[in-house]
Amino acid sequence: MNAAPLSAPLSDSFPAPFPVPVDGLCHLSNETRMIATPWSRMVRGIGLGQYPVAYDPGAAARIRETFALLDAKGVVASSGYTRFSRLLAEFVLGVADPARPLVRAELERDLGPVLDAVRAEENPYFRLMAGCIVMDSFAKLRLDRSLLVNAETDFPAEILAVADSIEPDRIKDENAGRHGQYEKLSAYSAVFLAMGQLGLAERLVAGRRNYVREALELLDQIPSPFFRGRGGAVLLSVISLLGYGRYTSGEGRDHIKEVLDHLDRADELNNPPAFPQPMSEAFPKVYPLLTMLNAIAMSGRAGEYLDHGRDRLAEAKELMARITPVERTHMGLYYVMALHNLGRLDEQIPDLDAYVEEIVGEWVHIDPGANYFLNGIAYAYVIQTAMLTGRMDLIGDKTLDRAVDGFPDLDRTDDDRINRPYPFAYTLNVLGEIGRSQLLFEPRDAYGGAAPVAWVVDRLSEGGREEHRLYMLNHALVSYALRLRGPARAETPLTSGFTFG
């Protein structure tokens, strides 16, 4: 590998300070409006590569060096998903590099090992997720679809078929055994979106099986209002994007209304999700509601749904007021984006600047090393909220220093240590978006003179076998690579052709 050493002064090709690729809600792409928050991208692998910028050899070197560190730690050898991610990132960087001509024979040669790595992934959900990222990458790189669909292979059909092998309640986290068909529902959301990106959405409804109907039927098999609302919102949004909204509210059922009704039964059902840290009683109620508000915005039928059962905007405002300030740093971006997409932002938040200042200013009171979830990912949300609302003036060096230097403190408990890749992935993702990823690749006092990325990878268990959320770091790296495709390869036809409301 020709990666530069971590000590080399690598540049993101951005002059200071913070020349971010977006600077306000009015400049957001449809893909960002649909998938604005890092949860879907880092956890589910959808919507990667947003905010494309010019190819930067320094950033490419950082990505390659991180995978080299993971390889040296034995992670590439022990994790098929990391091996796939490294191969895909290298493939993407090769396509994005303007100095390299695109020759079909070379693309076929380089693509082969990527597809083999997808097929070798034993976990069906991760195999499907990997395949979807490949398809999404193809669309964003504007590569010829015939590389994936030809006389010898039909890769999209392979990946769609994987969904049939995803069994319920297989997610290994703090909610193990309580998800129902949440994972399969999420898989359908990802594969529907990927098929749409390749211009193959018609396959979902035109054959002997109507996959859209099948996916919607899974909603009834997710008992928790939290997971049904959050997962269902993504599926319903994707279906609207594909132009198949007739299946969500026709044929004798209205799945959007049914999900809202299920959210209203949260107290009665008494099946709240578990979180790594104690959360307020309002948090598991506001989270799925805000994601559903975004799904409603994409449905084009806000007038019908916002008053179904109760005033949903009033409910959202009341719940947002009841969550804690640190929880509000997580939910603020969801709330602002949903209201923006609904066309109700000015009405519900008359002074957006003051609202954003309050949310972003909360960083002063948050110790990012106190825990990996509630505090650990708060800074990523704070920075992204500032970026998407055009308020990067609220983010300074002290904010970034605290975000970058908090990871050693996550050694305080085994749970925080094992889950350190979770907030680290969020941080790498957002720092790349604001042109400050070098902070993770330069020696820092908080790490005894080591670079944070080298320090974090070195402290993984051997082969990364204990860190079950390490895949999120893979997503951050692949997303970073996809961003380097250049602004000329911005939105795909699928997302650019959509109209909100």
JSON list of N, CA and C in Angstrom, two decimals, residues 214-239:
[
{"chain": "A", "resi": 214, "resn": "GLU", "atom": "N", "xyz": [-44.82, -7.21, 1.16]},
{"chain": "A", "resi": 214, "resn": "GLU", "atom": "CA", "xyz": [-44.26, -8.11, 2.17]},
{"chain": "A", "resi": 214, "resn": "GLU", "atom": "C", "xyz": [-43.54, -7.32, 3.25]},
{"chain": "A", "resi": 215, "resn": "ALA", "atom": "N", "xyz": [-42.82, -6.31, 2.86]},
{"chain": "A", "resi": 215, "resn": "ALA", "atom": "CA", "xyz": [-42.10, -5.50, 3.84]},
{"chain": "A", "resi": 215, "resn": "ALA", "atom": "C", "xyz": [-43.07, -4.77, 4.77]},
{"chain": "A", "resi": 216, "resn": "LEU", "atom": "N", "xyz": [-44.13, -4.21, 4.20]},
{"chain": "A", "resi": 216, "resn": "LEU", "atom": "CA", "xyz": [-45.12, -3.50, 5.02]},
{"chain": "A", "resi": 216, "resn": "LEU", "atom": "C", "xyz": [-45.80, -4.44, 6.01]},
{"chain": "A", "resi": 217, "resn": "GLU", "atom": "N", "xyz": [-45.98, -5.68, 5.64]},
{"chain": "A", "resi": 217, "resn": "GLU", "atom": "CA", "xyz": [-46.60, -6.64, 6.56]},
{"chain": "A", "resi": 217, "resn": "GLU", "atom": "C", "xyz": [-45.72, -6.94, 7.76]},
{"chain": "A", "resi": 218, "resn": "LEU", "atom": "N", "xyz": [-44.41, -6.71, 7.64]},
{"chain": "A", "resi": 218, "resn": "LEU", "atom": "CA", "xyz": [-43.50, -6.94, 8.76]},
{"chain": "A", "resi": 218, "resn": "LEU", "atom": "C", "xyz": [-43.72, -5.95, 9.89]},
{"chain": "A", "resi": 219, "resn": "LEU", "atom": "N", "xyz": [-44.32, -4.80, 9.60]},
{"chain": "A", "resi": 219, "resn": "LEU", "atom": "CA", "xyz": [-44.54, -3.81, 10.65]},
{"chain": "A", "resi": 219, "resn": "LEU", "atom": "C", "xyz": [-45.31, -4.39, 11.82]},
{"chain": "A", "resi": 220, "resn": "ASP", "atom": "N", "xyz": [-46.28, -5.24, 11.53]},
{"chain": "A", "resi": 220, "resn": "ASP", "atom": "CA", "xyz": [-47.09, -5.85, 12.59]},
{"chain": "A", "resi": 220, "resn": "ASP", "atom": "C", "xyz": [-46.28, -6.81, 13.45]},
{"chain": "A", "resi": 221, "resn": "GLN", "atom": "N", "xyz": [-45.11, -7.20, 12.97]},
{"chain": "A", "resi": 221, "resn": "GLN", "atom": "CA", "xyz": [-44.30, -8.19, 13.69]},
{"chain": "A", "resi": 221, "resn": "GLN", "atom": "C", "xyz": [-43.16, -7.55, 14.47]},
{"chain": "A", "resi": 222, "resn": "ILE", "atom": "N", "xyz": [-43.27, -6.23, 14.69]},
{"chain": "A", "resi": 222, "resn": "ILE", "atom": "CA", "xyz": [-42.31, -5.51, 15.52]},
{"chain": "A", "resi": 222, "resn": "ILE", "atom": "C", "xyz": [-43.08, -4.96, 16.71]},
{"chain": "A", "resi": 223, "resn": "PRO", "atom": "N", "xyz": [-43.01, -5.62, 17.86]},
{"chain": "A", "resi": 223, "resn": "PRO", "atom": "CA", "xyz": [-43.90, -5.27, 18.99]},
{"chain": "A", "resi": 223, "resn": "PRO", "atom": "C", "xyz": [-43.61, -3.91, 19.63]},
{"chain": "A", "resi": 224, "resn": "SER", "atom": "N", "xyz": [-42.37, -3.52, 19.71]},
{"chain": "A", "resi": 224, "resn": "SER", "atom": "CA", "xyz": [-42.03, -2.29, 20.41]},
{"chain": "A", "resi": 224, "resn": "SER", "atom": "C", "xyz": [-42.43, -1.06, 19.59]},
{"chain": "A", "resi": 225, "resn": "PRO", "atom": "N", "xyz": [-43.19, -0.13, 20.17]},
{"chain": "A", "resi": 225, "resn": "PRO", "atom": "CA", "xyz": [-43.50, 1.11, 19.46]},
{"chain": "A", "resi": 225, "resn": "PRO", "atom": "C", "xyz": [-42.25, 1.86, 19.01]},
{"chain": "A", "resi": 226, "resn": "PHE", "atom": "N", "xyz": [-41.20, 1.82, 19.82]},
{"chain": "A", "resi": 226, "resn": "PHE", "atom": "CA", "xyz": [-39.96, 2.51, 19.46]},
{"chain": "A", "resi": 226, "resn": "PHE", "atom": "C", "xyz": [-39.38, 1.96, 18.17]},
{"chain": "A", "resi": 227, "resn": "PHE", "atom": "N", "xyz": [-39.21, 0.65, 18.11]},
{"chain": "A", "resi": 227, "resn": "PHE", "atom": "CA", "xyz": [-38.59, 0.05, 16.93]},
{"chain": "A", "resi": 227, "resn": "PHE", "atom": "C", "xyz": [-39.54, 0.04, 15.73]},
{"chain": "A", "resi": 228, "resn": "ARG", "atom": "N", "xyz": [-40.83, -0.12, 15.96]},
{"chain": "A", "resi": 228, "resn": "ARG", "atom": "CA", "xyz": [-41.76, -0.08, 14.83]},
{"chain": "A", "resi": 228, "resn": "ARG", "atom": "C", "xyz": [-41.79, 1.32, 14.23]},
{"chain": "A", "resi": 229, "resn": "GLY", "atom": "N", "xyz": [-41.76, 2.34, 15.09]},
{"chain": "A", "resi": 229, "resn": "GLY", "atom": "CA", "xyz": [-41.79, 3.71, 14.59]},
{"chain": "A", "resi": 229, "resn": "GLY", "atom": "C", "xyz": [-40.51, 4.10, 13.89]},
{"chain": "A", "resi": 230, "resn": "ARG", "atom": "N", "xyz": [-39.37, 3.81, 14.51]},
{"chain": "A", "resi": 230, "resn": "ARG", "atom": "CA", "xyz": [-38.09, 4.23, 13.94]},
{"chain": "A", "resi": 230, "resn": "ARG", "atom": "C", "xyz": [-37.78, 3.44, 12.67]},
{"chain": "A", "resi": 231, "resn": "GLY", "atom": "N", "xyz": [-37.91, 2.11, 12.72]},
{"chain": "A", "resi": 231, "resn": "GLY", "atom": "CA", "xyz": [-37.65, 1.30, 11.53]},
{"chain": "A", "resi": 231, "resn": "GLY", "atom": "C", "xyz": [-38.70, 1.50, 10.46]},
{"chain": "A", "resi": 232, "resn": "GLY", "atom": "N", "xyz": [-39.95, 1.61, 10.89]},
{"chain": "A", "resi": 232, "resn": "GLY", "atom": "CA", "xyz": [-41.03, 1.80, 9.93]},
{"chain": "A", "resi": 232, "resn": "GLY", "atom": "C", "xyz": [-40.92, 3.12, 9.20]},
{"chain": "A", "resi": 233, "resn": "ALA", "atom": "N", "xyz": [-40.46, 4.13, 9.88]},
{"chain": "A", "resi": 233, "resn": "ALA", "atom": "CA", "xyz": [-40.32, 5.45, 9.24]},
{"chain": "A", "resi": 233, "resn": "ALA", "atom": "C", "xyz": [-39.35, 5.40, 8.08]},
{"chain": "A", "resi": 234, "resn": "VAL", "atom": "N", "xyz": [-38.25, 4.68, 8.25]},
{"chain": "A", "resi": 234, "resn": "VAL", "atom": "CA", "xyz": [-37.27, 4.57, 7.16]},
{"chain": "A", "resi": 234, "resn": "VAL", "atom": "C", "xyz": [-37.88, 3.82, 5.98]},
{"chain": "A", "resi": 235, "resn": "LEU", "atom": "N", "xyz": [-38.54, 2.70, 6.27]},
{"chain": "A", "resi": 235, "resn": "LEU", "atom": "CA", "xyz": [-39.17, 1.93, 5.19]},
{"chain": "A", "resi": 235, "resn": "LEU", "atom": "C", "xyz": [-40.21, 2.77, 4.46]},
{"chain": "A", "resi": 236, "resn": "LEU", "atom": "N", "xyz": [-41.08, 3.44, 5.19]},
{"chain": "A", "resi": 236, "resn": "LEU", "atom": "CA", "xyz": [-42.14, 4.25, 4.58]},
{"chain": "A", "resi": 236, "resn": "LEU", "atom": "C", "xyz": [-41.54, 5.38, 3.75]},
{"chain": "A", "resi": 237, "resn": "SER", "atom": "N", "xyz": [-40.44, 5.96, 4.22]},
{"chain": "A", "resi": 237, "resn": "SER", "atom": "CA", "xyz": [-39.77, 7.02, 3.47]},
{"chain": "A", "resi": 237, "resn": "SER", "atom": "C", "xyz": [-39.22, 6.49, 2.16]},
{"chain": "A", "resi": 238, "resn": "VAL", "atom": "N", "xyz": [-38.57, 5.33, 2.21]},
{"chain": "A", "resi": 238, "resn": "VAL", "atom": "CA", "xyz": [-38.00, 4.74, 1.00]},
{"chain": "A", "resi": 238, "resn": "VAL", "atom": "C", "xyz": [-39.10, 4.41, 0.00]},
{"chain": "A", "resi": 239, "resn": "ILE", "atom": "N", "xyz": [-40.20, 3.87, 0.48]},
{"chain": "A", "resi": 239, "resn": "ILE", "atom": "CA", "xyz": [-41.31, 3.53, -0.41]},
{"chain": "A", "resi": 239, "resn": "ILE", "atom": "C", "xyz": [-41.85, 4.79, -1.10]}
]
